[in-house]
CSV table of C-alpha atoms in Angstrom, one decimal:
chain,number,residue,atom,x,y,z
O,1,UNK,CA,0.0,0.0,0.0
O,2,UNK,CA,2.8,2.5,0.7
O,3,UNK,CA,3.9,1.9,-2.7
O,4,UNK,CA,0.6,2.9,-4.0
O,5,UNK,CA,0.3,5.8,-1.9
O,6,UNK,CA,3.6,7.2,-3.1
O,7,UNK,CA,2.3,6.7,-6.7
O,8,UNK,CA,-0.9,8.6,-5.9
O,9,UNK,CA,1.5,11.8,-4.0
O,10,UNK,CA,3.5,12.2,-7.3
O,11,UNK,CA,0.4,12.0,-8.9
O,12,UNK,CA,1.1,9.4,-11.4
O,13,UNK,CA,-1.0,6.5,-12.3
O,14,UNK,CA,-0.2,2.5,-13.1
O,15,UNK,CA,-1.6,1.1,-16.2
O,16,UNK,CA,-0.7,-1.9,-18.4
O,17,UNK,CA,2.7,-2.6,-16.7
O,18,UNK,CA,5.8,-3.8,-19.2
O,19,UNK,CA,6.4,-7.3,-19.5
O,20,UNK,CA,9.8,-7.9,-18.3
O,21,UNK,CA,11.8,-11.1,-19.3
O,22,UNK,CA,13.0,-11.6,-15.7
O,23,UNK,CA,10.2,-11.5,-13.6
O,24,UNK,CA,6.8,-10.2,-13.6
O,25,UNK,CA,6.9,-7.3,-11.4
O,26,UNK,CA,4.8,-4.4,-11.2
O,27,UNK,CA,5.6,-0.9,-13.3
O,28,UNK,CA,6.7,2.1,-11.5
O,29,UNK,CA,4.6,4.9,-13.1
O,30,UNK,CA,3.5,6.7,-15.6
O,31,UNK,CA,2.4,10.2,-15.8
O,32,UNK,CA,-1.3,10.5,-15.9
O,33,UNK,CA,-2.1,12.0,-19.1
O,34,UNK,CA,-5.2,12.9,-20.7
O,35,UNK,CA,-3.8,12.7,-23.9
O,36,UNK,CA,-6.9,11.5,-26.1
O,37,UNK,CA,-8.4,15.1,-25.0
O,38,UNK,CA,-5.4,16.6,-26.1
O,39,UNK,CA,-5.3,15.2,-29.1
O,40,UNK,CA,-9.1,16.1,-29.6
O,41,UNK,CA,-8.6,19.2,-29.3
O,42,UNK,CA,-5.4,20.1,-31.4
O,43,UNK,CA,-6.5,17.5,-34.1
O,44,UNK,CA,-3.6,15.1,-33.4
O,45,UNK,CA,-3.4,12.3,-36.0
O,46,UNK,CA,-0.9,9.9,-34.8
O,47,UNK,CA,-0.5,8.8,-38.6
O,48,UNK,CA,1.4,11.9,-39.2
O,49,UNK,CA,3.9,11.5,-35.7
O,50,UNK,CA,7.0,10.9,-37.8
O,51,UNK,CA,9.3,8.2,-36.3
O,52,UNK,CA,12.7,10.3,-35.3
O,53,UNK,CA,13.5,10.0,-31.3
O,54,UNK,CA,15.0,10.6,-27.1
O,55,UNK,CA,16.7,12.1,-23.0
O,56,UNK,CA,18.6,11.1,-21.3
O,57,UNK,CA,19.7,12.6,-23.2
O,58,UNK,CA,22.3,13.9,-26.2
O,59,UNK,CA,25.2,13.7,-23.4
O,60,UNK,CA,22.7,16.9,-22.2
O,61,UNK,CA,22.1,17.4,-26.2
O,62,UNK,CA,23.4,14.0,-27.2
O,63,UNK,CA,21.9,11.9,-24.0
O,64,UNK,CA,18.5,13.9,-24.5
O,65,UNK,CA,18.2,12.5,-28.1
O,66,UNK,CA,18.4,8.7,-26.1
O,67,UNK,CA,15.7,10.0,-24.2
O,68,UNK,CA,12.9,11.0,-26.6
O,69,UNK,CA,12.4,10.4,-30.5
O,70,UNK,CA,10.1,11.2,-32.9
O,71,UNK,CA,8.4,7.7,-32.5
O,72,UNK,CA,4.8,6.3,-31.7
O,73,UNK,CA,5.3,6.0,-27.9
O,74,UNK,CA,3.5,7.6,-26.0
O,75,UNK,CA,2.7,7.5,-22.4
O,76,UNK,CA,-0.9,6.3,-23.4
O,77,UNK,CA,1.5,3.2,-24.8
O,78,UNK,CA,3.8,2.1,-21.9
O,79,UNK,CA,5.4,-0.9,-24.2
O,80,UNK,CA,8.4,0.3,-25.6
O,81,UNK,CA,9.5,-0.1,-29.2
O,82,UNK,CA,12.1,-2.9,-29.4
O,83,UNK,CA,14.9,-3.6,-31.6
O,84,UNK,CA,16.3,-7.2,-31.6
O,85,UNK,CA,20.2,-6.8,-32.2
O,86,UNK,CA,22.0,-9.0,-34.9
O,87,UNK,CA,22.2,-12.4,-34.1
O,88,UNK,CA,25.7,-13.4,-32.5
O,89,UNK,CA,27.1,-17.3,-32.9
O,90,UNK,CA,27.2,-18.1,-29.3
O,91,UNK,CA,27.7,-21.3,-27.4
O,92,UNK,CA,24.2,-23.5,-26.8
O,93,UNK,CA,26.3,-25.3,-23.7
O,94,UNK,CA,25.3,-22.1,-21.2
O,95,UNK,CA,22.1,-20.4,-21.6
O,96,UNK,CA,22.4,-17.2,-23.0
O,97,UNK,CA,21.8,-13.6,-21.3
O,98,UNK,CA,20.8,-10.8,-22.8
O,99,UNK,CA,21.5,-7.0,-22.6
O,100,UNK,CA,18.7,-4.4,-22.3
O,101,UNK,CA,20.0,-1.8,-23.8
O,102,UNK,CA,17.9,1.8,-23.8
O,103,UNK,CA,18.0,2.7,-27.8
O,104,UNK,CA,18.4,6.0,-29.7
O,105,UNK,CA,18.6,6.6,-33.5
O,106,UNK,CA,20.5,9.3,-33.1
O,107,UNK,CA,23.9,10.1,-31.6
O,108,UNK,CA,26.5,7.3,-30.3
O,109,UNK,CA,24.0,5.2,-29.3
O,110,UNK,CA,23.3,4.5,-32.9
O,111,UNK,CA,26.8,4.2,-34.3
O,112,UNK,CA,27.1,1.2,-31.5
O,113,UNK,CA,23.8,-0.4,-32.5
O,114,UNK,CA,25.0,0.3,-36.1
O,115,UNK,CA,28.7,-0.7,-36.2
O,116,UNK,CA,27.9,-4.2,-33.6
O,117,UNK,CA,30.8,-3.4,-31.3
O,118,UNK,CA,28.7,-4.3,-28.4
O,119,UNK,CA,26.9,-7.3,-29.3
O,120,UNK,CA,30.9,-8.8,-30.7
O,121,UNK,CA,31.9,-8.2,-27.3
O,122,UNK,CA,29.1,-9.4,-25.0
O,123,UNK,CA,28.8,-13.0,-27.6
O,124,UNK,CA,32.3,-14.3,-25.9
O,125,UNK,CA,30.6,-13.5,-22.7
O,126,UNK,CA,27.2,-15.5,-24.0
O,127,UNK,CA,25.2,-12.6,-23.7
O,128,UNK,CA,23.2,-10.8,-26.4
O,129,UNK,CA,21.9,-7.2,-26.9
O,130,UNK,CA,18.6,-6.2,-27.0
O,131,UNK,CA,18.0,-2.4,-27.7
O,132,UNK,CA,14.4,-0.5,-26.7
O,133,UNK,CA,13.3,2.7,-27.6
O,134,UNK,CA,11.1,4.9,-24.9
O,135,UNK,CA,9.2,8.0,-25.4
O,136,UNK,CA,11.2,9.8,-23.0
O,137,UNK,CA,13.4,9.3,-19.8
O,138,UNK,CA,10.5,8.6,-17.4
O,139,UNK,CA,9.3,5.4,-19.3
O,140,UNK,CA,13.0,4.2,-19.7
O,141,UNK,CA,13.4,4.4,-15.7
O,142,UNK,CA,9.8,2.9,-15.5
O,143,UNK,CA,10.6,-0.1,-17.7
O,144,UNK,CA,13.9,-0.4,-15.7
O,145,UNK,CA,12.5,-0.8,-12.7
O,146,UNK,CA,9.7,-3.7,-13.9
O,147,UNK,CA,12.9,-5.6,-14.5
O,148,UNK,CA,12.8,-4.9,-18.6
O,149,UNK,CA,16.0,-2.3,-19.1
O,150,UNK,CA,18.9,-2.9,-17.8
O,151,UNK,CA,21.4,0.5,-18.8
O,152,UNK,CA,19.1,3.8,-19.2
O,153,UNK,CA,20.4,6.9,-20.3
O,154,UNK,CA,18.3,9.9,-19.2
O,155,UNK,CA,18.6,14.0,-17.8
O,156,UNK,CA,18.9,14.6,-14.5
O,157,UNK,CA,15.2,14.8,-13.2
O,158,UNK,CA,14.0,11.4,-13.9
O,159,UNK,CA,16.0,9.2,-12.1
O,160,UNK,CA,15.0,11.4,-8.8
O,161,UNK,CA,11.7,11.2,-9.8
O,162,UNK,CA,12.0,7.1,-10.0
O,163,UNK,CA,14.6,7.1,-6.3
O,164,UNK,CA,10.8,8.7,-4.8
O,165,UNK,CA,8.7,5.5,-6.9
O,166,UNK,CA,10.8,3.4,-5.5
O,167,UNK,CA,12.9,2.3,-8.2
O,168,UNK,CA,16.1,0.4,-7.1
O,169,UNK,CA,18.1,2.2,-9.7
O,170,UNK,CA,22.0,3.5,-9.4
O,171,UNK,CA,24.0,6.1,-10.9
O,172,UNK,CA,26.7,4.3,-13.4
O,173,UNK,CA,27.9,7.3,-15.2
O,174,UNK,CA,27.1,11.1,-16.0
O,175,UNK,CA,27.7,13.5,-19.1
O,176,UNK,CA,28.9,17.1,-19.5
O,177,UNK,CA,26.4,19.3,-20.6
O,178,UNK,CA,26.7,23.4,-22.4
O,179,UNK,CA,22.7,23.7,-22.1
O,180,UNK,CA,21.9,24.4,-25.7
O,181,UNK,CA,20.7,20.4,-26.1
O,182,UNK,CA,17.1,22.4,-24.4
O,183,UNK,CA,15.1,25.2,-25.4
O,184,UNK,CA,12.0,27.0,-24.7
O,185,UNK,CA,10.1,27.2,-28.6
O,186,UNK,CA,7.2,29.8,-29.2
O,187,UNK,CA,5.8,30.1,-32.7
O,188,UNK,CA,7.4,32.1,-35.3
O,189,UNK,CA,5.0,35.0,-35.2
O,190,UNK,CA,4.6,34.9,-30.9
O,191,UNK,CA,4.5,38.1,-29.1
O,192,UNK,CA,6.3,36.5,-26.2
O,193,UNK,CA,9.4,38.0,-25.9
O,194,UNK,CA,10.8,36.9,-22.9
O,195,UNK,CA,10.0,34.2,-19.8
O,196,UNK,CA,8.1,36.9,-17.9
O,197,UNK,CA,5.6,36.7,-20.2
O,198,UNK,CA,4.2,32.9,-19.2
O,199,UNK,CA,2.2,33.9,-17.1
O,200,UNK,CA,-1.2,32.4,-18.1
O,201,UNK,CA,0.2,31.1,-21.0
O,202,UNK,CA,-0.2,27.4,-22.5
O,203,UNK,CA,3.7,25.9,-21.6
O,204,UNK,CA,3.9,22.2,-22.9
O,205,UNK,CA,6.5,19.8,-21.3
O,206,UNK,CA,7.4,16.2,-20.8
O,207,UNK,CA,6.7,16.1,-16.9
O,208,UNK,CA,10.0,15.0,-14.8
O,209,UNK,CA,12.4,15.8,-17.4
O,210,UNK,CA,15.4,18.4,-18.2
O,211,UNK,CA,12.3,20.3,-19.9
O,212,UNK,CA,10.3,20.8,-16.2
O,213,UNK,CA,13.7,21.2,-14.7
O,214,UNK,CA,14.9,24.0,-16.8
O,215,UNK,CA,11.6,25.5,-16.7
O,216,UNK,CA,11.3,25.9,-13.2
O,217,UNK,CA,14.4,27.4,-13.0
O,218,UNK,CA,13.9,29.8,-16.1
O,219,UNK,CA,10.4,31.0,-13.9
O,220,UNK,CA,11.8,31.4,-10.9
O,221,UNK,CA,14.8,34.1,-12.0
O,222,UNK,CA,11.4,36.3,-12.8
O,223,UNK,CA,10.0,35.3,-10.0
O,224,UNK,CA,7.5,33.4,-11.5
O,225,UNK,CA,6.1,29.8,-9.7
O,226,UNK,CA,4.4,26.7,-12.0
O,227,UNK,CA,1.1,27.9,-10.8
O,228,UNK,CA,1.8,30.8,-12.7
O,229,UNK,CA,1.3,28.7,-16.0
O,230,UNK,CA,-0.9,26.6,-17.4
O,231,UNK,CA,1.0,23.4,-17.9
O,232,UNK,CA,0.6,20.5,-20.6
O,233,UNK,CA,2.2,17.8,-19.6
O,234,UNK,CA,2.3,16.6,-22.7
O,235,UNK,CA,5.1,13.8,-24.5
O,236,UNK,CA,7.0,15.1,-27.2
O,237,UNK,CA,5.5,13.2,-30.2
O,238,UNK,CA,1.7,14.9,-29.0
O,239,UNK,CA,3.4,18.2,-28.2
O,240,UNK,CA,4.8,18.2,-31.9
O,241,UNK,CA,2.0,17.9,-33.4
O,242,UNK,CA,-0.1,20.1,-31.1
O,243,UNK,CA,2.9,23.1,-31.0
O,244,UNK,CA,2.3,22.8,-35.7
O,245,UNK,CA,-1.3,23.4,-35.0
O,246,UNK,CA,-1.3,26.5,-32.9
O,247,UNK,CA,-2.2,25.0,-29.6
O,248,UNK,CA,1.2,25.6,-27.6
O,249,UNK,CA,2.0,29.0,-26.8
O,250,UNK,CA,5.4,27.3,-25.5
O,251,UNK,CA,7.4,24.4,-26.0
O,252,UNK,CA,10.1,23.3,-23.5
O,253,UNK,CA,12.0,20.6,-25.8
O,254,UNK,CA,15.2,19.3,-26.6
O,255,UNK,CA,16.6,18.5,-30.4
O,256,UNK,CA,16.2,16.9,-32.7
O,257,UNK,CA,12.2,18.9,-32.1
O,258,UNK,CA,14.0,22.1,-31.8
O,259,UNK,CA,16.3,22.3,-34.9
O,260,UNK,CA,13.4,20.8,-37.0
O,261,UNK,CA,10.7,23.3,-36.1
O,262,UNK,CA,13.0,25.8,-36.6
O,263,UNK,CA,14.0,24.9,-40.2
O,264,UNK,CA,10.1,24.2,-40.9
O,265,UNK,CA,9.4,28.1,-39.8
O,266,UNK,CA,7.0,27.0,-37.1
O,267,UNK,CA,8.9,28.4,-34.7
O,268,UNK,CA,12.1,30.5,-33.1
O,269,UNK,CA,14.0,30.0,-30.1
O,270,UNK,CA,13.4,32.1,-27.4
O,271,UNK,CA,16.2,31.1,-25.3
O,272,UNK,CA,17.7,27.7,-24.6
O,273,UNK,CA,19.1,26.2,-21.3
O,274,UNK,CA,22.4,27.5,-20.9
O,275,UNK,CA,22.6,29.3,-17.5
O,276,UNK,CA,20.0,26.9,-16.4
O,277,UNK,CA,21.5,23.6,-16.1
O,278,UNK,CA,23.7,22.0,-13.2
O,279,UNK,CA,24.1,18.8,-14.5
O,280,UNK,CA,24.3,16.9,-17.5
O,281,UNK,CA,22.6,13.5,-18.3
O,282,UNK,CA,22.8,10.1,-16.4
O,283,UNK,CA,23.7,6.2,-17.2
O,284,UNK,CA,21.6,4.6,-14.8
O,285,UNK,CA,21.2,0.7,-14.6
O,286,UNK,CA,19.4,-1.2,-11.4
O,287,UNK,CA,21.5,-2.0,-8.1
O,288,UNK,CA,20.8,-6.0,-9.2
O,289,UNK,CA,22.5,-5.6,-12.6
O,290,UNK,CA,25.1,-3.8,-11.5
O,291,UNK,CA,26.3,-6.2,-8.6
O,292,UNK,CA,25.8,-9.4,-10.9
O,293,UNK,CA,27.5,-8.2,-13.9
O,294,UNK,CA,30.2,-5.2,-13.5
O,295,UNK,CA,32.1,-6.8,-16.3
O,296,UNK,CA,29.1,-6.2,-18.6
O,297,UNK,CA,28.7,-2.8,-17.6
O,298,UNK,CA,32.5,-2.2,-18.1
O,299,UNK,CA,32.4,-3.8,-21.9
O,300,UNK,CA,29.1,-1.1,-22.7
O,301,UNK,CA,31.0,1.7,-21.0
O,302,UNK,CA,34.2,0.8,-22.9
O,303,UNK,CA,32.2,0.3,-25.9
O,304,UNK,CA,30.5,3.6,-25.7
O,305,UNK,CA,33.7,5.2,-25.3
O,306,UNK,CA,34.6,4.3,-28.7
O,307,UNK,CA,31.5,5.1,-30.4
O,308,UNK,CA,31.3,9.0,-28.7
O,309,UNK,CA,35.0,9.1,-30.1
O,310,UNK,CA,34.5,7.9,-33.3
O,311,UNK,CA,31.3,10.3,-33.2
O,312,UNK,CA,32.9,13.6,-32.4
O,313,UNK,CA,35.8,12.5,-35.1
O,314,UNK,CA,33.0,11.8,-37.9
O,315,UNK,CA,30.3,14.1,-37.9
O,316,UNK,CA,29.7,13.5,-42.1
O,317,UNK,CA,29.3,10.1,-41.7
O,318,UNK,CA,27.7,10.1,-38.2
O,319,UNK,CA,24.7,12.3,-39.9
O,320,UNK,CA,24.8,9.7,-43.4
O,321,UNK,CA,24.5,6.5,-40.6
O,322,UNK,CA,21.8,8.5,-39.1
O,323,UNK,CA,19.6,9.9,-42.2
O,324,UNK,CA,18.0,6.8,-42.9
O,325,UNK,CA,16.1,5.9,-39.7
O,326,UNK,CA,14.9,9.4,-39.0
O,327,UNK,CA,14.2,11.0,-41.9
O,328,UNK,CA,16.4,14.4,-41.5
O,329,UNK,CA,18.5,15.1,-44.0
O,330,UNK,CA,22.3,15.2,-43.6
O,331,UNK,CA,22.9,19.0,-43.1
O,332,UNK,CA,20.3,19.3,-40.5
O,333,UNK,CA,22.0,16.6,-38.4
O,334,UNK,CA,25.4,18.1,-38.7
O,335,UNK,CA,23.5,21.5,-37.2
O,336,UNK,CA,22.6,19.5,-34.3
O,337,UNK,CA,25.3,17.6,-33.5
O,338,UNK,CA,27.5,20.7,-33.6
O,339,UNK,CA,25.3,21.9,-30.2
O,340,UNK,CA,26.7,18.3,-28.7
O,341,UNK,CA,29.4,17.7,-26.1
O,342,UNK,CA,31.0,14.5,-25.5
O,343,UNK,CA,32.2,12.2,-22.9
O,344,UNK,CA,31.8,10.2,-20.1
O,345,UNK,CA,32.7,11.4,-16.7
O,346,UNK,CA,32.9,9.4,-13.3
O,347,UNK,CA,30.1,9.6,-10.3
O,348,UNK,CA,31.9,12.0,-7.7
O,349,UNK,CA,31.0,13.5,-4.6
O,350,UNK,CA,30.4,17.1,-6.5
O,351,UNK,CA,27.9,15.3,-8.9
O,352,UNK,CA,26.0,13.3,-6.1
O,353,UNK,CA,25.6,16.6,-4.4
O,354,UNK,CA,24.2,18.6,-7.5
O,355,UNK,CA,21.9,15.9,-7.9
O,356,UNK,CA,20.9,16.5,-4.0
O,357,UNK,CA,20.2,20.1,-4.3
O,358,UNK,CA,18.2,19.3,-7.8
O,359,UNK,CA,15.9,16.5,-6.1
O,360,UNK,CA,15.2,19.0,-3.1
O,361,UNK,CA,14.0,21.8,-5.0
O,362,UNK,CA,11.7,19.3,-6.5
O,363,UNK,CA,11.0,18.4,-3.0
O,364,UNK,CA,10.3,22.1,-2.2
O,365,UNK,CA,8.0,22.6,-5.4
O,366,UNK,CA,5.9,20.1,-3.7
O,367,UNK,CA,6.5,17.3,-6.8
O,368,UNK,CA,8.3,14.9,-4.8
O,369,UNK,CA,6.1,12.5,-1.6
O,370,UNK,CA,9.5,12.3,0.2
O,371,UNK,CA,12.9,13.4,0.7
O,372,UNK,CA,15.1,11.7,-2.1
O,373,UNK,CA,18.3,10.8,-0.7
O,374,UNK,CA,20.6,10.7,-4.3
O,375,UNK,CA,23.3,8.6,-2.2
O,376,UNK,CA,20.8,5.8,-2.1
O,377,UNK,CA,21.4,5.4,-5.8
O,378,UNK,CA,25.4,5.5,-5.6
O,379,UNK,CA,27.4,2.4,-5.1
O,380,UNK,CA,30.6,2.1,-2.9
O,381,UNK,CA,34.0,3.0,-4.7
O,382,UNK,CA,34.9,-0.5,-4.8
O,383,UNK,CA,31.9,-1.6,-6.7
O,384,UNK,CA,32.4,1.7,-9.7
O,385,UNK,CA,35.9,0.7,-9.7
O,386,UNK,CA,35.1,-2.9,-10.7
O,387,UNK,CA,33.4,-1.7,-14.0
O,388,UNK,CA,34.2,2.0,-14.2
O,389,UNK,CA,37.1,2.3,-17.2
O,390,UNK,CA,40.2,4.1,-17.0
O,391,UNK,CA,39.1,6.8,-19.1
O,392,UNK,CA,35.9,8.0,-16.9
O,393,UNK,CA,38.2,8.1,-13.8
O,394,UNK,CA,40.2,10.5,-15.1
O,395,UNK,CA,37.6,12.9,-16.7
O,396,UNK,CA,36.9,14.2,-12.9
C-alpha cells in the first residue's frame, strides 16, 4: 500500500505494466495524461507522428536524443518499441543472457547499434543485446524498474523522480552538458518576448524531465512559480504535433524537435538552457544488474567510449549512418550535432551533491512524496571501480 500511496503523491498513475523477461513485477509509473483530449482538441493524427527520437539525453544534447524520439510511444502506450540486435554465434552449452539496452537513433547510441561493437563483445561473454526505444526518460526508468531495461540513459530529473517510486536504480555514469541540447520554442510569429511573459500562457512539457527542470528554474529568475502557467504535460511526439497546429503558446524541448521546427518556420528560439542547467545526463542501470554483472557494464561503457569518439571525429558520416532511420537530411544533423558535447565522466561526490540540491527543490516545489536521498542510488568506490574504465576516472 505505501507503494501505491507514493504513486498517488507524485500523482502518477499505473496502467498496463511492461512485461519484463525476468520477472513479472509491477511498473513504476506513468504520468497520468489525458492525452486522447489533447489530441481532440489540437487535431492530433498519430499517422502523421514521424518516427525520429530521445533524454537522457544527447550527453545533455546528445543523451536527451536517447531519451525521446520522434516515435509512436507515448505514455498512453507504456510498451516500448524494441529492436532485436543481430544475431551473435554463441555457445548452446550455457544459456544465453541478454543485454537491455535503452536505444536511440540518433547520436553514439546508434553508431554502437549500427557498427555491432557491443553485441561482438558481449557474444564471448554468451550474452546478447537487446535495444528499446522509450518516449522519454521517465518510461525508460519505468521499464527499468519492472525488471525490462537494464542501462538507461536519461537528464537529471528522472532518475530522482524514480529514487521517490521506488525504483532500485543506481548512478553508473554522467555526461557534460553546455545547455543548448534544451530550449523553450514559441511560434514564429509569438509576441512573447521573454520568460516573464508565461504567465497564463499554455507551456507544454514532458513532466520530470530536463524540460520541467529548466523551466522551473527559467520562472523562478522572474520570479514566476508553476502555478503561474498553465502546464501540458504533454510527450514530445503529442506536443509536436499540437505546438504545428497552434495549440502551444510554449514548448520546453530538446533537439532533434528544436532544430526541426525551426527549419520548418513554425517556430524561433526564445532562449535555450544555458545558464539553467547544473548537470548533465545520467547512465543509470538497477542496483541487481550492476552487482551481478560489472564486467558487462564495463564492456558497454568501454564500448560507448569508442562510439562517442569515433562520433565527435566523424560528424559526415555520423549524420549519413543517421539519415536513414529518422528521416532528416544530412545538413540538418550536422547543425545538431555541432550543439553536442562528449564524454563520459565518473560519479563524484560534486555530482552526487548537485543531484541533492536538484531533487530538493523538487521536493520544495511540492513534486516529490518524500525526501530523495541521491546517495541511495550511488554504489561504494569498490563496486564503480570494478566496472568504471580508465578513461571515466580520469575525466573528474
Amino acid at each position: 500500500m505505501a507503494f501505491f500511496k507514493s504513486l498517488h503523491s507524485l500523482k502518477l498513475s499505473i496502467k498496463k505494466p511492461l512485461q519484463p523477461n525476468r520477472k513479472k513485477t509491477k511498473s513504476v509509473y506513468e504520468y497520468s495524461l489525458n492525452t486522447k483530449s489533447i489530441e481532440a482538441k489540437y487535431k492530433i493524427d498519430r499517422k502523421h507522428i514521424s518516427l525520429l527520437m530521445a533524454t537522457c539525453f544527447l550527453t545533455i544534447p546528445m543523451a536527451i536524443f536517447g531519451c525521446s524520439q520522434e516515435t509512436k510511444t507515448t505514455q498512453n502506450e507504456p510498451a516500448p518499441i524494441s529492436t532485436q540486435s543481430q544475431s551473435q554465434t554463441v555457445s548452446n552449452i550455457a544459456q544465453k543472457q541478454e543485454l537491455r539496452v535503452v536505444y536511440s537513433k540518433l547520436g553514439s547510441l546508434a553508431v554502437m547499434r549500427n557498427q555491432g561493437t557491443l553485441e561482438k563483445r558481449l557474444a564471448a561473454k554468451n550474452f546478447t543485446v537487446k535495444w528499446l526505444e522509450f518516449a522519454a526518460g521517465p518510461q525508460a526508468l519505468e521499464a527499468l524498474n519492472a525488471g525490462s531495461l537494464d542501462i538507461a540513459a536519461t537528464a537529471e530529473s528522472p532518475p530522482i523522480f524514480a529514487q521517490a517510486a521506488g525504483t532500485p536504480l543506481v548512478y553508473v555514469a554522467t555526461t557534460p552538458f553546455n545547455g543548448k541540447g534544451v530550449s523553450f520554442l514559441v511560434p514564429k510569429n509569438s509576441p512573447i518576448k521573454s520568460v516573464a511573459d508565461f504567465k497564463g500562457k499554455k507551456v507544454s512539457f514532458q513532466k520530470a524531465s530536463i524540460a520541467h527542470y529548466v523551466l522551473l528554474k527559467a520562472l523562478q529568475k522572474e520570479g514566476l512559480k508553476l502555478s503561474d502557467i498553465k502546464s501540458l504535460f504533454l510527450p514530445p511526439q503529442d506536443a509536436n504535433v499540437a505546438f504545428s497546429q497552434g495549440g502551444i503558446d510554449v514548448w520546453v524541448i530538446w533537439e532533434p524537435y528544436i532544430t526541426r521546427n525551426v527549419q520548418k518556420n513554425l517556430g524561433r528560439v526564445l532562449i535555450d538552457g544555458q545558464g539553467l542547467q547544473d548537470l548533465g545526463g545520467f547512465y543509470t542501470t538497477s542496483r541487481q544488474f550492476a552487482k551481478e554483472h560489472p564486467e558487462i557494464l564495463k564492456v558497454f561503457l568501454e564500448e560507448f567510449i569508442k562510439a562517442e569518439d569515433w562520433s565527435q571525429k566523424n560528424i559526415d558520416k555520423l549524420a549519413e549512418l543517421e539519415t536513414g532511420n529518422v528521416g532528416i537530411d544530412v545538413p540538418t544533423l550536422k547543425a545538431i550535432h555541432s550543439k553536442a558535447v562528449y564524454g563520459l565522466l565518473p560519479i563524484t561526490d560534486e555530482v552526487v551533491n548537485k543531484q541533492q540540491q536538484i531533487a530538493d527543490l523538487w521536493y520544495a516545489q511540492g513534486l516529490l512524496p518524500k525526501k530523495v536521498n541521491v546517495k541511495d542510488g550511488v554504489l561504494t568506490p569498490e563496486e564503480y571501480a570494478a566496472f568504471t574504465p580508465d578513461s571515466i576516472k580520469s575525466n573528474k
